[in-house]
GROMACS .gro file of C-alpha atoms in nm:
model
  291
    1MET     CA    1   2.324  -3.496  -2.153
    2LYS     CA    2   2.673  -3.280  -1.992
    3ASN     CA    3   2.599  -2.977  -2.238
    4PHE     CA    4   2.188  -3.038  -2.087
    5PHE     CA    5   2.271  -3.052  -1.704
    6LYS     CA    6   2.503  -2.750  -1.780
    7PHE     CA    7   2.234  -2.533  -1.951
    8ILE     CA    8   1.974  -2.549  -1.715
    9GLY     CA    9   2.254  -2.504  -1.418
   10VAL     CA   10   2.312  -2.191  -1.597
   11LEU     CA   11   1.936  -2.175  -1.619
   12CYS     CA   12   1.887  -2.180  -1.255
   13PHE     CA   13   2.147  -1.922  -1.194
   14TYR     CA   14   1.963  -1.687  -1.399
   15LEU     CA   15   1.671  -1.759  -1.270
   16LEU     CA   16   1.781  -1.691  -0.865
   17GLN     CA   17   1.947  -1.331  -0.973
   18THR     CA   18   1.602  -1.186  -1.167
   19SER     CA   19   1.351  -1.370  -0.900
   20SER     CA   20   1.533  -1.212  -0.579
   21ALA     CA   21   1.656  -0.920  -0.674
   22SER     CA   22   1.505  -0.603  -0.573
   23LEU     CA   23   1.473  -0.293  -0.802
   24VAL     CA   24   1.550  -0.009  -0.794
   25SER     CA   25   1.332   0.182  -0.952
   26THR     CA   26   1.457   0.480  -1.276
   27GLY     CA   27   1.174   0.734  -1.108
   28ASP     CA   28   1.025   0.781  -1.383
   29PHE     CA   29   0.635   0.775  -1.451
   30ASN     CA   30   0.672   0.649  -1.811
   31LYS     CA   31   0.928   0.390  -1.781
   32ASP     CA   32   0.741   0.204  -1.441
   33PHE     CA   33   0.405   0.289  -1.484
   34TYR     CA   34   0.125   0.321  -1.787
   35VAL     CA   35  -0.163   0.436  -1.742
   36THR     CA   36  -0.476   0.252  -1.734
   37TRP     CA   37  -0.809   0.522  -1.739
   38SER     CA   38  -0.815   0.790  -1.901
   39PRO     CA   39  -0.523   0.912  -2.008
   40SER     CA   40  -0.656   1.252  -2.104
   41HIS     CA   41  -0.718   1.277  -1.744
   42VAL     CA   42  -0.315   1.199  -1.605
   43ASN     CA   43  -0.031   1.491  -1.697
   44THR     CA   44   0.282   1.384  -1.684
   45SER     CA   45   0.642   1.587  -1.656
   46ALA     CA   46   0.848   1.638  -1.928
   47ASP     CA   47   1.112   1.468  -1.679
   48GLY     CA   48   0.934   1.210  -1.607
   49HIS     CA   49   1.000   1.225  -1.255
   50ALA     CA   50   0.677   1.444  -1.181
   51ARG     CA   51   0.264   1.269  -1.262
   52SER     CA   52  -0.067   1.391  -1.118
   53LEU     CA   53  -0.392   1.300  -1.140
   54LYS     CA   54  -0.776   1.430  -1.238
   55LEU     CA   55  -1.082   1.420  -1.193
   56ASP     CA   56  -1.390   1.586  -1.266
   57GLN     CA   57  -1.730   1.498  -1.399
   58GLU     CA   58  -1.622   1.307  -1.687
   59SER     CA   59  -1.387   1.103  -1.578
   60GLY     CA   60  -1.111   0.982  -1.329
   61ALA     CA   61  -0.774   0.802  -1.408
   62GLY     CA   62  -0.533   0.585  -1.306
   63PHE     CA   63  -0.151   0.375  -1.331
   64THR     CA   64  -0.009   0.048  -1.209
   65SER     CA   65   0.246  -0.099  -1.264
   66ASN     CA   66   0.461  -0.273  -1.533
   67ASP     CA   67   0.631  -0.503  -1.325
   68MET     CA   68   0.483  -0.767  -1.020
   69PHE     CA   69   0.652  -0.779  -0.695
   70LEU     CA   70   0.636  -0.986  -0.421
   71PHE     CA   71   0.772  -0.877  -0.023
   72GLY     CA   72   0.969  -0.520  -0.080
   73GLN     CA   73   0.850  -0.136  -0.034
   74ILE     CA   74   0.685   0.089  -0.145
   75ASP     CA   75   0.759   0.459  -0.140
   76MET     CA   76   0.549   0.751  -0.288
   77GLN     CA   77   0.532   1.105  -0.230
   78ILE     CA   78   0.181   1.263  -0.210
   79LYS     CA   79   0.021   1.564  -0.246
   80LEU     CA   80  -0.377   1.539  -0.201
   81VAL     CA   81  -0.633   1.705  -0.336
   82PRO     CA   82  -0.652   2.030  -0.200
   83GLY     CA   83  -0.952   2.248  -0.106
   84HIS     CA   84  -1.303   2.082  -0.100
   85SER     CA   85  -1.293   1.726  -0.179
   86ALA     CA   86  -1.539   1.525   0.019
   87GLY     CA   87  -1.671   1.245  -0.192
   88THR     CA   88  -1.320   1.217  -0.340
   89VAL     CA   89  -1.090   0.919  -0.350
   90LEU     CA   90  -0.727   0.847  -0.347
   91ALA     CA   91  -0.596   0.525  -0.367
   92PHE     CA   92  -0.263   0.437  -0.324
   93TYR     CA   93  -0.181   0.032  -0.334
   94LEU     CA   94  -0.107  -0.366  -0.362
   95SER     CA   95  -0.326  -0.548  -0.584
   96SER     CA   96  -0.287  -0.901  -0.708
   97ASP     CA   97  -0.602  -0.870  -0.957
   98GLN     CA   98  -0.685  -1.265  -0.827
   99PRO     CA   99  -1.065  -1.400  -0.727
  100ASN     CA  100  -0.878  -1.426  -0.403
  101ARG     CA  101  -0.712  -1.149  -0.425
  102ASP     CA  102  -0.439  -0.987  -0.134
  103GLU     CA  103  -0.437  -0.632  -0.147
  104ILE     CA  104  -0.254  -0.385   0.040
  105ASP     CA  105  -0.494  -0.017   0.053
  106PHE     CA  106  -0.390   0.315   0.167
  107GLU     CA  107  -0.740   0.480   0.068
  108PHE     CA  108  -0.763   0.903   0.096
  109LEU     CA  109  -1.117   1.004   0.197
  110GLY     CA  110  -1.166   1.329   0.127
  111ASN     CA  111  -1.309   1.607   0.284
  112VAL     CA  112  -1.488   1.895   0.404
  113SER     CA  113  -1.284   2.217   0.371
  114GLY     CA  114  -1.140   2.253   0.743
  115GLN     CA  115  -1.204   1.921   0.829
  116PRO     CA  116  -0.867   1.697   0.919
  117TYR     CA  117  -0.753   1.393   0.600
  118ILE     CA  118  -0.884   1.086   0.678
  119LEU     CA  119  -0.689   0.817   0.587
  120GLN     CA  120  -0.821   0.433   0.563
  121THR     CA  121  -0.576   0.157   0.504
  122ASN     CA  122  -0.692  -0.219   0.443
  123VAL     CA  123  -0.552  -0.539   0.436
  124PHE     CA  124  -0.737  -0.841   0.190
  125ALA     CA  125  -0.589  -1.180   0.192
  126ASP     CA  126  -0.693  -1.430   0.036
  127GLY     CA  127  -0.958  -1.254  -0.118
  128PHE     CA  128  -1.115  -1.188   0.181
  129ASP     CA  129  -1.122  -0.764   0.374
  130ASN     CA  130  -1.339  -0.647   0.607
  131ARG     CA  131  -1.002  -0.485   0.835
  132GLU     CA  132  -0.990  -0.137   0.784
  133GLU     CA  133  -0.857   0.120   0.941
  134ARG     CA  134  -0.894   0.499   1.015
  135ILE     CA  135  -0.686   0.705   1.118
  136TYR     CA  136  -0.751   1.095   1.101
  137LEU     CA  137  -0.388   1.251   0.933
  138TRP     CA  138  -0.201   1.542   1.266
  139PHE     CA  139  -0.049   1.735   0.900
  140ASP     CA  140  -0.205   1.884   0.593
  141PRO     CA  141  -0.133   1.667   0.358
  142THR     CA  142  -0.247   1.893   0.097
  143LYS     CA  143  -0.002   2.172   0.157
  144ASP     CA  144   0.305   2.002   0.070
  145PHE     CA  145   0.415   1.583  -0.001
  146HIS     CA  146   0.446   1.365   0.241
  147ASN     CA  147   0.580   1.054   0.165
  148TYR     CA  148   0.354   0.703   0.238
  149SER     CA  149   0.556   0.344   0.219
  150VAL     CA  150   0.456   0.019   0.342
  151LEU     CA  151   0.692  -0.269   0.384
  152TRP     CA  152   0.572  -0.624   0.273
  153ASN     CA  153   0.815  -0.899   0.403
  154LEU     CA  154   0.773  -1.333   0.523
  155HIS     CA  155   0.705  -1.105   0.882
  156GLN     CA  156   0.516  -0.773   0.853
  157ILE     CA  157   0.281  -0.561   0.668
  158VAL     CA  158   0.372  -0.169   0.792
  159PHE     CA  159   0.213   0.116   0.654
  160MET     CA  160   0.400   0.380   0.749
  161VAL     CA  161   0.372   0.814   0.699
  162ASP     CA  162   0.691   1.070   0.678
  163TRP     CA  163   0.866   0.706   0.820
  164ILE     CA  164   0.582   0.687   1.119
  165PRO     CA  165   0.454   0.338   1.169
  166ILE     CA  166   0.091   0.391   1.180
  167ARG     CA  167  -0.004  -0.038   1.089
  168THR     CA  168   0.113  -0.330   1.154
  169TYR     CA  169  -0.054  -0.640   0.992
  170ARG     CA  170   0.151  -0.932   1.098
  171ASN     CA  171   0.200  -1.283   0.963
  172HIS     CA  172   0.078  -1.545   1.190
  173ALA     CA  173  -0.015  -1.780   0.922
  174ASP     CA  174   0.083  -2.093   1.147
  175LYS     CA  175  -0.215  -1.958   1.422
  176GLY     CA  176  -0.471  -1.979   1.050
  177VAL     CA  177  -0.507  -1.626   1.015
  178ALA     CA  178  -0.469  -1.522   0.612
  179TYR     CA  179  -0.136  -1.290   0.494
  180PRO     CA  180  -0.098  -1.250   0.182
  181ARG     CA  181   0.256  -1.483   0.136
  182TRP     CA  182   0.191  -1.633  -0.273
  183GLN     CA  183   0.056  -1.415  -0.494
  184PRO     CA  184   0.230  -1.123  -0.664
  185MET     CA  185   0.122  -0.725  -0.652
  186GLY     CA  186   0.114  -0.414  -0.894
  187ILE     CA  187   0.110  -0.100  -0.709
  188LYS     CA  188  -0.165   0.057  -0.831
  189ILE     CA  189  -0.294   0.460  -0.805
  190SER     CA  190  -0.651   0.570  -0.880
  191LEU     CA  191  -0.863   0.949  -0.785
  192TRP     CA  192  -1.261   0.814  -0.827
  193ASN     CA  193  -1.583   0.947  -0.742
  194GLY     CA  194  -1.607   0.810  -0.406
  195ASP     CA  195  -1.897   1.025  -0.258
  196SER     CA  196  -2.164   0.675  -0.243
  197TRP     CA  197  -1.953   0.607   0.120
  198ALA     CA  198  -1.548   0.764   0.158
  199THR     CA  199  -1.707   1.132   0.384
  200ARG     CA  200  -1.897   1.089   0.631
  201GLY     CA  201  -2.066   0.762   0.513
  202GLY     CA  202  -2.125   0.904   0.148
  203LYS     CA  203  -2.310   1.214   0.328
  204ASP     CA  204  -2.130   1.440   0.179
  205LYS     CA  205  -2.087   1.473  -0.168
  206ILE     CA  206  -1.843   1.526  -0.454
  207ASP     CA  207  -1.931   1.929  -0.556
  208TRP     CA  208  -1.794   1.996  -0.901
  209SER     CA  209  -1.771   2.326  -0.884
  210LYS     CA  210  -1.435   2.296  -0.655
  211GLY     CA  211  -1.342   2.091  -0.907
  212PRO     CA  212  -1.139   1.941  -1.137
  213PHE     CA  213  -0.935   1.780  -0.814
  214ILE     CA  214  -0.577   1.711  -0.792
  215ALA     CA  215  -0.389   1.516  -0.682
  216SER     CA  216   0.045   1.482  -0.693
  217PHE     CA  217   0.285   1.212  -0.727
  218ARG     CA  218   0.703   1.239  -0.755
  219ASN     CA  219   0.985   1.105  -0.580
  220TYR     CA  220   0.879   0.743  -0.515
  221THR     CA  221   1.104   0.458  -0.509
  222ILE     CA  222   1.041   0.098  -0.536
  223ASP     CA  223   1.277  -0.146  -0.370
  224ALA     CA  224   1.109  -0.526  -0.389
  225CYS     CA  225   1.094  -0.865  -0.562
  226VAL     CA  226   1.081  -0.839  -0.930
  227TRP     CA  227   0.794  -1.145  -0.958
  228LYS     CA  228   0.932  -1.402  -1.246
  229GLY     CA  229   0.640  -1.667  -1.212
  230ASN     CA  230   0.892  -1.829  -0.844
  231ALA     CA  231   0.747  -1.751  -0.475
  232ARG     CA  232   1.051  -1.942  -0.407
  233PHE     CA  233   1.306  -1.754  -0.474
  234CYS     CA  234   1.127  -1.428  -0.310
  235ARG     CA  235   1.102  -1.565  -0.006
  236GLY     CA  236   1.448  -1.657   0.029
  237ASP     CA  237   1.653  -1.512   0.285
  238SER     CA  238   1.974  -1.299  -0.004
  239SER     CA  239   2.136  -0.976   0.036
  240THR     CA  240   1.902  -0.911  -0.255
  241ASN     CA  241   1.575  -0.962  -0.019
  242TRP     CA  242   1.683  -0.709   0.269
  243TRP     CA  243   1.324  -0.698   0.362
  244ASN     CA  244   1.305  -1.038   0.477
  245LYS     CA  245   1.650  -0.948   0.736
  246GLU     CA  246   1.555  -1.087   1.099
  247ARG     CA  247   1.579  -0.736   1.256
  248LEU     CA  248   1.256  -0.588   0.980
  249SER     CA  249   1.102  -0.911   1.129
  250SER     CA  250   0.923  -0.615   1.423
  251LEU     CA  251   0.874  -0.261   1.507
  252THR     CA  252   1.257  -0.107   1.651
  253SER     CA  253   1.194   0.059   1.975
  254THR     CA  254   1.117   0.441   1.844
  255GLN     CA  255   0.939   0.215   1.601
  256ARG     CA  256   0.673   0.134   1.868
  257ARG     CA  257   0.656   0.466   1.996
  258TRP     CA  258   0.575   0.660   1.673
  259PHE     CA  259   0.323   0.350   1.644
  260LYS     CA  260   0.156   0.338   2.023
  261TRP     CA  261   0.146   0.745   1.960
  262VAL     CA  262  -0.073   0.670   1.676
  263ARG     CA  263  -0.367   0.487   1.769
  264LYS     CA  264  -0.380   0.728   2.107
  265TYR     CA  265  -0.359   1.095   1.967
  266HIS     CA  266  -0.490   0.992   1.581
  267LEU     CA  267  -0.687   0.658   1.531
  268ILE     CA  268  -1.043   0.673   1.475
  269TYR     CA  269  -1.159   0.358   1.326
  270ASP     CA  270  -1.031   0.042   1.384
  271TYR     CA  271  -1.192  -0.315   1.298
  272CYS     CA  272  -1.034  -0.511   1.619
  273GLN     CA  273  -1.222  -0.253   1.861
  274ASP     CA  274  -1.587  -0.265   1.661
  275ASN     CA  275  -1.749  -0.566   1.859
  276GLN     CA  276  -2.116  -0.470   1.678
  277ARG     CA  277  -1.943  -0.528   1.315
  278PHE     CA  278  -1.870  -0.814   1.381
  279GLN     CA  279  -2.120  -0.930   1.671
  280ASN     CA  280  -1.845  -0.970   1.950
  281ASN     CA  281  -1.651  -1.330   1.743
  282LEU     CA  282  -1.377  -1.043   1.639
  283PRO     CA  283  -1.111  -1.161   1.396
  284LYS     CA  284  -0.842  -1.365   1.484
  285GLU     CA  285  -0.565  -1.109   1.451
  286CYS     CA  286  -0.756  -0.936   1.661
  287SER     CA  287  -0.659  -1.069   1.969
  288LEU     CA  288  -0.272  -1.154   1.865
  289PRO     CA  289   0.008  -0.956   1.806
  290LYS     CA  290   0.074  -0.625   1.601
  291TYR     CA  291   0.423  -0.585   1.615
   0.00000   0.00000   0.00000
């Protein structure tokens, strides 16, 4: 019996260490991700540190992380499809893959040459979405790589572009607002044909003569709690779960200034301002603090 309790103690210690430990990614796409869609349309550098996806009339392409995570920060450097990319959609997101799924989305909507690129963000919580926001990016995202990040913790979700917060979604679960806090999510990236809706509501279709359409990725980091089957380890406050610290429960004063700048000059759609869509009954979180 003594040995049995000793075994249980060692097991609990092991689970605590492995479940709450953050993962600093290898930087090798071949080691941290696997291809889920059309391997012939996925090109990875010899050292595994760079990858591209191709969309043509035959197929799009996609890949996903080997691990699932519950809270952390994900960073990915992306260079978007250049030129006339109308109708294409590049999605970089977290998803729980459950019927009542949680999801945190970046969606880059292709554009007509010369027009600004639209970045759409969305949040699914307990299977419900309808939380779209759209901004015009303030730079040409096809000329060089830019960093796109998600900070997801017990307090808030922060979408960032080159470390500038473009959107927050706070944990107002105590006020009856759904928040992704129990389901682990995998990292997913895909490039696909969305010309039924993506550009001007589907008015601009993909011009296949401009293809193939290629998006590129490099220099990603995954610093998150690797899912081992018990949510409480990832929700706990520890030195490895740095993202749950009180200092990250809201935006800093500098971040708030940048956030307001994005909202003032680059926001083009906010579901919380769409009274017609919600028949003057906006979702509850729309009246609650954003930071």
